[in-house]
Coordinates of C-alpha atoms and ligand atoms in Angstrom, one line a residue:
M1157 CA 126.8 -78.6 26.3
A1158 CA 124.6 -80.5 28.8
T1159 CA 120.9 -80.1 28.6
R1160 CA 119.7 -78.0 31.5
A1161 CA 117.5 -79.6 34.2
I1162 CA 114.3 -77.9 33.3
E1163 CA 114.3 -78.8 29.6
P1164 CA 113.0 -82.0 28.1
D1165 CA 115.4 -83.8 25.9
F1166 CA 112.9 -84.0 23.1
G1167 CA 110.5 -81.6 21.3
P1168 CA 110.9 -78.1 19.9
L1169 CA 113.3 -76.8 22.6
A1170 CA 115.6 -79.8 22.1
E1171 CA 115.6 -79.2 18.4
A1172 CA 116.3 -75.5 18.9
R1173 CA 119.2 -76.4 21.2
A1174 CA 120.7 -78.6 18.5
A1175 CA 120.2 -75.9 15.9
A1176 CA 121.5 -73.1 18.2
Y1177 CA 124.8 -75.0 18.8
A1178 CA 125.2 -76.2 15.2
M1179 CA 125.0 -72.9 13.4
P1180 CA 128.0 -70.6 12.9
L1181 CA 128.0 -68.0 15.7
A1182 CA 128.0 -65.2 13.2
D1183 CA 124.7 -66.3 11.7
I1184 CA 122.7 -66.0 15.0
D1185 CA 120.1 -63.2 14.7
M1186 CA 118.1 -62.8 17.9
T1187 CA 115.8 -60.3 16.3
T1188 CA 114.0 -63.2 14.5
P1189 CA 110.4 -63.0 15.7
G1190 CA 109.9 -66.8 15.3
L1191 CA 112.3 -67.5 18.1
F1192 CA 110.0 -65.7 20.5
E1193 CA 106.8 -67.0 19.0
T1194 CA 107.9 -70.6 19.5
N1195 CA 109.7 -69.8 22.8
T1196 CA 112.9 -71.4 21.5
H1197 CA 115.3 -68.4 22.0
W1198 CA 116.7 -69.8 25.2
P1199 CA 119.5 -72.0 23.9
Y1200 CA 120.6 -69.3 21.5
F1201 CA 121.0 -66.8 24.3
E1202 CA 122.7 -69.4 26.4
R1203 CA 125.3 -70.0 23.7
L1204 CA 125.8 -66.2 23.2
R1205 CA 126.3 -65.7 26.9
D1206 CA 128.9 -68.5 27.1
E1207 CA 130.7 -68.0 23.8
A1208 CA 130.1 -64.5 22.5
P1209 CA 128.7 -62.2 25.2
V1210 CA 129.3 -59.1 23.0
H1211 CA 128.2 -60.5 19.6
Y1212 CA 128.1 -58.8 16.2
C1213 CA 125.3 -59.8 13.8
A1214 CA 126.2 -58.3 10.4
N1215 CA 123.0 -59.4 8.7
G1216 CA 120.2 -58.7 11.2
R1217 CA 116.6 -58.4 10.1
F1218 CA 116.8 -54.7 10.9
G1219 CA 120.4 -54.2 9.9
P1220 CA 123.7 -55.0 11.7
Y1221 CA 123.8 -54.8 15.5
W1222 CA 125.6 -55.9 18.6
S1223 CA 123.9 -58.2 21.1
I1224 CA 124.8 -57.8 24.8
T1225 CA 123.6 -60.9 26.7
R1226 CA 125.2 -61.0 30.1
Y1227 CA 123.6 -59.3 33.2
A1228 CA 126.6 -57.2 34.2
D1229 CA 127.4 -56.0 30.6
I1230 CA 123.7 -55.0 30.1
M1231 CA 123.9 -53.0 33.3
A1232 CA 127.1 -51.3 32.2
I1233 CA 125.6 -50.2 28.9
D1234 CA 122.2 -49.2 30.3
T1235 CA 123.9 -46.9 32.9
D1236 CA 126.3 -45.3 30.3
H1237 CA 124.0 -42.8 28.6
Q1238 CA 126.9 -40.5 27.8
R1239 CA 128.2 -43.0 25.3
F1240 CA 125.1 -45.0 24.4
S1241 CA 122.2 -42.9 23.2
S1242 CA 118.5 -43.5 23.1
D1243 CA 117.8 -40.6 20.6
A1244 CA 115.0 -41.3 18.1
H1245 CA 116.9 -39.6 15.4
L1246 CA 119.7 -42.1 15.7
G1247 CA 117.3 -45.0 15.6
G1248 CA 115.7 -45.0 19.0
I1249 CA 115.3 -47.8 21.5
T1250 CA 114.4 -50.9 19.6
A1251 CA 116.5 -53.1 17.3
K1252 CA 114.4 -51.8 14.5
D1253 CA 115.1 -48.1 13.8
M1254 CA 112.3 -45.7 14.3
D1255 CA 110.9 -44.7 10.8
S1256 CA 112.8 -41.6 9.8
D1257 CA 109.8 -40.2 8.0
F1258 CA 107.5 -40.7 11.0
I1259 CA 109.6 -39.8 14.1
L1260 CA 107.6 -39.8 17.2
P1261 CA 109.6 -37.9 19.8
M1262 CA 109.1 -39.4 23.3
F1263 CA 111.2 -39.1 26.3
I1264 CA 112.3 -42.7 26.4
A1265 CA 113.9 -42.0 23.0
M1266 CA 115.6 -38.8 24.1
D1267 CA 118.9 -38.1 25.9
P1268 CA 119.4 -35.5 28.6
P1269 CA 118.6 -32.7 29.2
K1270 CA 115.2 -32.9 27.4
H1271 CA 114.6 -36.5 28.6
D1272 CA 115.0 -35.5 32.2
V1273 CA 112.6 -32.6 32.2
Q1274 CA 109.9 -34.5 30.3
R1275 CA 110.2 -37.5 32.6
K1276 CA 109.8 -35.2 35.6
A1277 CA 106.6 -33.8 34.2
V1278 CA 104.8 -37.2 34.4
S1279 CA 106.6 -38.7 37.4
P1280 CA 104.0 -37.4 39.9
I1281 CA 101.6 -40.0 38.5
V1282 CA 103.5 -42.6 40.5
S1283 CA 104.1 -40.7 43.7
P1284 CA 103.4 -42.8 46.8
L1285 CA 100.3 -40.7 47.5
N1286 CA 98.9 -41.1 44.0
L1287 CA 99.7 -44.8 44.0
A1288 CA 97.8 -45.2 47.3
K1289 CA 94.8 -43.3 45.8
M1290 CA 94.9 -45.4 42.7
E1291 CA 95.2 -48.7 44.6
V1292 CA 91.6 -48.3 45.9
L1293 CA 90.2 -47.8 42.4
I1294 CA 92.4 -50.4 40.7
R1295 CA 91.3 -53.0 43.3
E1296 CA 87.6 -52.3 43.0
R1297 CA 87.9 -52.6 39.2
A1298 CA 89.9 -55.9 39.5
Q1299 CA 87.3 -57.3 41.9
S1300 CA 84.6 -56.7 39.4
I1301 CA 86.5 -58.4 36.6
F1302 CA 87.2 -61.5 38.8
D1303 CA 83.6 -61.6 40.1
N1304 CA 82.3 -61.8 36.5
L1305 CA 84.5 -64.5 35.2
P1306 CA 82.8 -67.6 33.9
I1307 CA 83.1 -70.7 36.1
G1308 CA 83.4 -74.2 34.7
E1309 CA 84.0 -73.1 31.1
T1310 CA 87.1 -72.4 29.1
F1311 CA 87.9 -68.8 28.3
D1312 CA 90.8 -66.7 27.1
W1313 CA 92.7 -65.3 30.1
V1314 CA 94.6 -62.8 28.0
D1315 CA 91.4 -61.1 26.8
R1316 CA 89.1 -61.5 29.8
V1317 CA 91.7 -60.7 32.5
S1318 CA 95.1 -59.5 31.4
I1319 CA 93.9 -57.0 28.7
E1320 CA 90.9 -55.9 30.6
L1321 CA 92.7 -55.2 33.9
T1322 CA 95.6 -53.4 32.1
T1323 CA 93.2 -51.3 30.0
Q1324 CA 91.3 -50.3 33.0
M1325 CA 94.5 -49.3 34.8
L1326 CA 95.5 -47.2 31.7
A1327 CA 92.1 -45.6 31.5
T1328 CA 92.6 -44.7 35.2
L1329 CA 96.0 -43.1 34.6
F1330 CA 94.7 -41.0 31.7
D1331 CA 91.2 -40.4 33.2
F1332 CA 90.1 -41.7 29.8
P1333 CA 86.5 -42.0 28.8
W1334 CA 85.5 -45.4 30.2
E1335 CA 83.4 -46.7 27.4
D1336 CA 86.1 -46.1 24.9
R1337 CA 88.9 -47.7 26.9
R1338 CA 89.6 -50.5 24.5
K1339 CA 90.8 -47.9 22.0
L1340 CA 93.8 -47.6 24.3
T1341 CA 94.6 -51.3 23.8
Y1342 CA 94.1 -51.0 20.0
W1343 CA 96.4 -48.0 19.7
S1344 CA 99.0 -49.7 21.9
D1345 CA 98.9 -53.0 20.0
S1346 CA 99.0 -51.1 16.7
A1347 CA 102.0 -49.1 17.7
T1348 CA 104.2 -52.2 18.5
K1349 CA 103.0 -54.8 16.0
D1350 CA 105.7 -55.9 13.5
E1351 CA 104.6 -54.6 10.1
T1352 CA 106.5 -57.3 8.3
I1353 CA 104.2 -60.0 9.7
P1354 CA 101.1 -60.7 7.6
G1355 CA 97.9 -59.7 9.3
N1356 CA 99.5 -56.8 11.3
P1357 CA 98.9 -53.2 10.2
T1358 CA 101.1 -52.0 7.4
K1359 CA 103.3 -48.9 8.0
A1360 CA 100.7 -46.7 6.3
E1361 CA 97.8 -48.2 8.3
R1362 CA 99.8 -47.9 11.5
E1363 CA 100.5 -44.2 10.9
A1364 CA 96.8 -43.6 10.2
I1365 CA 95.9 -45.3 13.5
M1366 CA 98.4 -43.2 15.4
L1367 CA 96.9 -40.0 14.0
E1368 CA 93.5 -41.2 15.1
C1369 CA 94.9 -41.6 18.6
L1370 CA 96.4 -38.0 18.4
I1371 CA 93.0 -36.6 17.4
Y1372 CA 91.2 -38.3 20.2
F1373 CA 93.7 -37.2 22.8
T1374 CA 93.8 -33.6 21.4
G1375 CA 90.2 -33.4 22.4
L1376 CA 91.1 -34.5 26.0
W1377 CA 94.0 -32.0 26.1
N1378 CA 91.7 -29.1 25.0
E1379 CA 89.1 -30.0 27.6
R1380 CA 91.7 -30.1 30.4
I1381 CA 94.1 -27.3 29.5
N1382 CA 91.8 -24.5 30.9
K1383 CA 90.7 -26.4 33.9
E1384 CA 92.4 -26.9 37.3
P1385 CA 95.1 -29.5 36.7
G1386 CA 93.8 -33.0 37.5
N1387 CA 95.8 -36.0 38.7
D1388 CA 95.9 -37.6 35.3
L1389 CA 98.7 -37.9 32.7
V1390 CA 96.9 -35.6 30.1
S1391 CA 96.5 -32.8 32.7
M1392 CA 100.1 -33.3 33.8
L1393 CA 101.4 -32.9 30.2
A1394 CA 99.1 -30.1 29.4
H1395 CA 100.0 -28.0 32.5
N1396 CA 103.7 -28.7 33.0
P1397 CA 106.0 -25.9 31.6
A1398 CA 108.3 -28.6 30.2
T1399 CA 105.6 -30.2 28.1
R1400 CA 102.7 -27.8 27.6
D1401 CA 104.2 -26.4 24.4
M1402 CA 104.9 -29.8 22.7
V1403 CA 104.2 -30.0 19.0
P1404 CA 101.5 -32.5 18.2
M1405 CA 103.9 -35.3 17.1
E1406 CA 105.7 -35.0 20.4
Y1407 CA 102.4 -35.1 22.4
L1408 CA 101.5 -38.2 20.3
G1409 CA 105.0 -39.8 20.9
N1410 CA 104.8 -39.3 24.7
L1411 CA 101.2 -40.7 24.7
I1412 CA 102.3 -43.8 22.9
L1413 CA 105.2 -44.2 25.3
L1414 CA 102.8 -44.0 28.3
I1415 CA 100.2 -46.2 26.7
V1416 CA 102.6 -48.9 25.4
G1417 CA 104.8 -48.6 28.6
G1418 CA 101.9 -49.5 30.8
N1419 CA 100.0 -51.8 28.5
D1420 CA 101.9 -54.8 27.0
T1421 CA 104.2 -55.1 29.9
T1422 CA 101.7 -55.4 32.7
R1423 CA 99.4 -57.4 30.6
N1424 CA 102.0 -60.0 29.8
S1425 CA 103.2 -60.2 33.4
I1426 CA 99.6 -61.0 34.4
T1427 CA 99.5 -63.9 31.9
G1428 CA 103.1 -64.9 32.5
G1429 CA 102.5 -65.2 36.2
L1430 CA 99.6 -67.6 35.8
L1431 CA 101.5 -69.7 33.3
A1432 CA 104.6 -69.8 35.6
L1433 CA 102.5 -71.0 38.5
S1434 CA 100.7 -73.5 36.4
E1435 CA 104.0 -74.9 35.2
N1436 CA 105.4 -75.0 38.7
P1437 CA 102.7 -76.5 40.9
D1438 CA 105.0 -76.7 43.9
Q1439 CA 105.4 -72.9 43.8
Y1440 CA 101.6 -72.6 43.6
A1441 CA 101.2 -74.8 46.6
K1442 CA 103.7 -72.7 48.5
L1443 CA 101.8 -69.5 47.6
R1444 CA 98.4 -70.9 48.7
A1445 CA 100.0 -72.0 52.0
N1446 CA 101.5 -68.5 52.5
P1447 CA 99.8 -65.7 50.6
A1448 CA 102.4 -63.2 52.1
L1449 CA 104.8 -64.6 49.5
I1450 CA 102.9 -62.5 46.9
E1451 CA 105.3 -59.7 47.8
S1452 CA 108.4 -61.6 46.6
M1453 CA 106.5 -63.5 43.9
V1454 CA 105.6 -60.3 42.0
P1455 CA 109.2 -59.3 41.1
E1456 CA 110.0 -63.0 40.4
I1457 CA 107.1 -63.0 37.8
I1458 CA 108.5 -59.8 36.2
R1459 CA 112.0 -61.4 36.0
W1460 CA 110.7 -64.7 34.7
Q1461 CA 108.5 -63.1 32.1
T1462 CA 110.8 -60.1 31.1
P1463 CA 107.9 -58.4 29.2
L1464 CA 110.3 -56.3 27.1
A1465 CA 112.9 -58.6 25.6
H1466 CA 115.3 -55.8 24.8
M1467 CA 116.2 -52.1 24.7
R1468 CA 118.6 -50.7 22.1
R1469 CA 121.1 -47.9 22.2
T1470 CA 123.3 -46.3 19.5
A1471 CA 127.0 -45.7 20.2
L1472 CA 127.9 -42.0 20.2
E1473 CA 131.7 -42.7 19.9
D1474 CA 134.0 -45.7 19.3
V1475 CA 134.0 -47.8 22.4
E1476 CA 136.1 -50.8 23.3
F1477 CA 133.8 -53.1 25.3
R1478 CA 134.9 -56.4 26.7
G1479 CA 137.5 -56.7 24.0
Q1480 CA 135.2 -55.8 21.1
Q1481 CA 135.4 -52.6 19.0
I1482 CA 132.0 -51.0 19.0
K1483 CA 132.0 -48.2 16.4
K1484 CA 130.3 -44.8 16.6
G1485 CA 126.8 -45.2 15.1
D1486 CA 126.5 -48.9 15.8
R1487 CA 123.3 -50.4 17.2
V1488 CA 123.7 -52.0 20.6
V1489 CA 120.9 -54.3 21.8
M1490 CA 120.7 -55.1 25.5
W1491 CA 118.8 -58.4 25.8
Y1492 CA 117.2 -58.2 29.2
V1493 CA 115.6 -61.6 28.6
S1494 CA 119.0 -63.1 28.4
G1495 CA 120.5 -61.2 31.3
N1496 CA 117.7 -62.3 33.5
R1497 CA 118.7 -65.9 32.9
D1498 CA 122.5 -65.3 33.5
E1499 CA 123.7 -67.7 36.1
R1500 CA 126.8 -65.4 36.6
A1501 CA 124.4 -62.9 38.3
I1502 CA 121.3 -64.9 39.4
E1503 CA 121.3 -68.2 41.2
N1504 CA 119.4 -71.0 39.5
P1505 CA 118.0 -68.4 37.0
D1506 CA 115.9 -70.8 34.9
A1507 CA 113.8 -71.8 37.9
F1508 CA 110.7 -69.9 38.9
I1509 CA 111.1 -69.5 42.7
I1510 CA 108.5 -67.3 44.4
D1511 CA 110.5 -66.9 47.6
R1512 CA 113.9 -66.0 46.2
A1513 CA 116.3 -64.2 48.6
R1514 CA 116.7 -61.2 46.3
P1515 CA 113.8 -61.1 43.9
R1516 CA 114.2 -57.5 42.8
Q1517 CA 117.6 -58.4 41.3
H1518 CA 116.5 -58.4 37.7
L1519 CA 116.8 -56.3 34.5
S1520 CA 113.2 -56.2 33.4
F1521 CA 112.7 -52.5 34.3
G1522 CA 116.1 -51.5 32.9
F1523 CA 118.6 -49.3 34.8
G1524 CA 120.0 -45.8 34.6
I1525 CA 118.2 -42.7 33.6
H1526 CA 115.5 -44.5 31.7
R1527 CA 114.6 -47.0 34.4
C1528 CA 110.9 -47.7 34.2
V1529 CA 108.8 -44.9 35.6
G1530 CA 105.9 -47.3 36.2
N1531 CA 107.7 -50.0 38.1
R1532 CA 106.0 -49.6 41.4
L1533 CA 102.6 -49.2 39.7
A1534 CA 103.2 -52.4 37.8
E1535 CA 104.1 -54.2 40.9
M1536 CA 101.1 -52.9 42.7
Q1537 CA 98.8 -54.0 39.9
L1538 CA 100.2 -57.5 40.0
R1539 CA 100.0 -57.6 43.8
I1540 CA 96.3 -56.7 43.6
V1541 CA 95.7 -59.3 40.9
W1542 CA 97.2 -62.1 43.0
E1543 CA 95.6 -61.0 46.3
E1544 CA 92.2 -61.0 44.6
I1545 CA 92.7 -64.3 42.8
L1546 CA 93.8 -66.1 46.1
K1547 CA 90.7 -64.8 47.8
R1548 CA 88.4 -66.3 45.2
F1549 CA 89.8 -69.2 43.2
P1550 CA 91.5 -72.2 44.7
K1551 CA 92.6 -73.3 41.2
I1552 CA 92.8 -71.9 37.7
E1553 CA 93.6 -74.6 35.1
V1554 CA 95.6 -73.8 32.0
M1555 CA 93.8 -75.8 29.3
G1556 CA 96.2 -75.5 26.4
A1557 CA 99.4 -73.9 25.1
P1558 CA 99.7 -70.1 25.1
K1559 CA 99.8 -68.4 21.7
R1560 CA 102.9 -66.2 21.9
V1561 CA 103.5 -62.8 20.3
P1562 CA 105.9 -63.0 17.3
S1563 CA 108.1 -60.2 18.3
A1564 CA 111.7 -59.9 19.6
F1565 CA 110.6 -56.7 21.5
V1566 CA 107.3 -57.3 23.3
K1567 CA 107.7 -60.7 24.9
G1568 CA 104.2 -61.9 25.6
Y1569 CA 101.0 -63.8 24.8
E1570 CA 98.1 -63.4 22.4
S1571 CA 95.9 -65.9 24.1
L1572 CA 95.9 -68.5 26.9
P1573 CA 92.9 -70.8 27.4
V1574 CA 92.0 -71.4 31.0
R1575 CA 89.2 -72.8 33.1
I1576 CA 88.1 -72.1 36.7
P1577 CA 86.7 -75.3 38.0
A1578 CA 83.2 -75.1 39.5
Ligands
HEM130 C1 105.9 -55.2 34.4 C2 105.7 -54.0 33.8 C3 106.7 -53.1 33.1 C4 107.9 -53.4 32.6 C5 108.6 -54.8 32.6 C6 108.5 -52.2 32.1 C7 109.7 -52.1 31.5 C8 110.3 -50.9 31.1 C9 111.6 -50.8 30.5 C10 112.6 -52.0 30.2 C11 111.9 -49.5 30.3 C12 113.2 -48.9 29.7 C13 114.3 -49.0 30.7 C14 115.7 -48.6 30.2 O1 115.8 -48.2 29.1 O2 116.6 -48.7 31.0 C15 110.7 -48.8 30.7 C16 110.6 -47.4 30.7 C17 109.4 -46.8 30.9 N1 108.3 -47.3 31.4 FE1 108.0 -49.2 32.0 N2 107.6 -51.2 32.3 C18 106.5 -51.7 32.9 C19 105.4 -51.0 33.3 C20 105.2 -49.7 33.1 C21 104.0 -48.9 33.5 C22 102.8 -49.5 34.3 C23 104.1 -47.7 33.1 C24 103.2 -46.6 33.3 C25 102.7 -45.7 32.5 C26 105.5 -47.6 32.5 C27 106.0 -46.5 31.9 C28 107.3 -46.3 31.5 C29 107.9 -45.1 31.0 C30 107.2 -43.8 30.9 C31 109.2 -45.4 30.6 C32 110.3 -44.4 30.1 C33 111.2 -44.0 31.1 C34 112.3 -43.1 30.7 O3 112.7 -43.1 29.5 O4 112.9 -42.3 31.5 N3 106.0 -48.8 32.5 N4 109.8 -49.7 31.2

């Protein structure tokens, strides 16, 4: 297999390529967090797409599972909720099963009809009118973050910009007490961190942190339940007939969904965009010459980053799929990160091109009944970020390698050192 044009023929990626093609296909386990922490998953996915697009891993870290790696196949599974379930009680939506002794019911991990009514309860948050209202607030807050960045010294872009912007957006969505907003980040990070990795919260610690989140939000619910419904997510859940009688764990589950949904994903797109432009100076020059390209660059960033590497389903019946026999109860993992680099569907997929002809053709938001509720909001946030950056900073220098998250689910960054030249 020839080395692709964008890859150097030395270093970790070249070594990963050799390893990916040397090992028996059956041994490939894409749920290995190290492959994402070191950014070396690419050649493994490439091999799976070419040689075993519906691939069975019998000894996965989280148990046996199928990997679906081609764009069209992912689309086929994602839009077939009749046969491929998201139900938390069958394992939920990540390769790792939801803990059966701490099930958090949330509508992303439900099938119809309950999924549909709960989704409807929160959808007004992203109505065009509400988005327009939020845009003003989100822009003001972004401006203040950018105006206060240090000039001429190295700082962490993830903490100062990506996390802060996203946390402020979440606080806006929940009408959350402003001074406590970093709690949202803490709860979100705690909910998704892999407990098997040293330094991350253990299962018991995570559950305690989740209950802390529930207690805090129960206070907000009680304040808002007897008031006129506001335009925030807590009021929407508290007043809608489909959600107002939720048991506490279901309230918590949906809160975690909305916090995590809006947090890691947008945060990592903000960092990923800066990194992509820094690695592709010709694209940055194009953007500076024509800021109107922000419109097509935003979805390209979201494709290029693919902030959620996968979603998982469980087969509700035996299914023959592309010649493979998927059995009832099997885990089926749709690797969006791979589908977004499938040259069968996307031209020149490994290249970051801010003026692609069809930039919205990507899998990062999923498809079908669970397609991301917040997609327009996320795009708006990224558009504002780049509009405000271009107004202020001719250059932002990336000063070192990013530290990536060791996770096969959240594909993102823990830190990225940058400097804005004086
Ligand atoms: C770049 C940013 C984002 C990305 C890449 C992203 C990605 C995704 C993906 C892959 C899904 C599942 C799709 C499927 O299973 O087919 C999803 C669902 C969801 N997302 Fe996002 N998301 C982003 C931003 C947001 C934001 C800002 C919110 C706002 C709160 C949000 C809320 C949700 C919710 C509530 C769901 C569940 C939808 C359902 O089950 O019906 N997301 N998102």
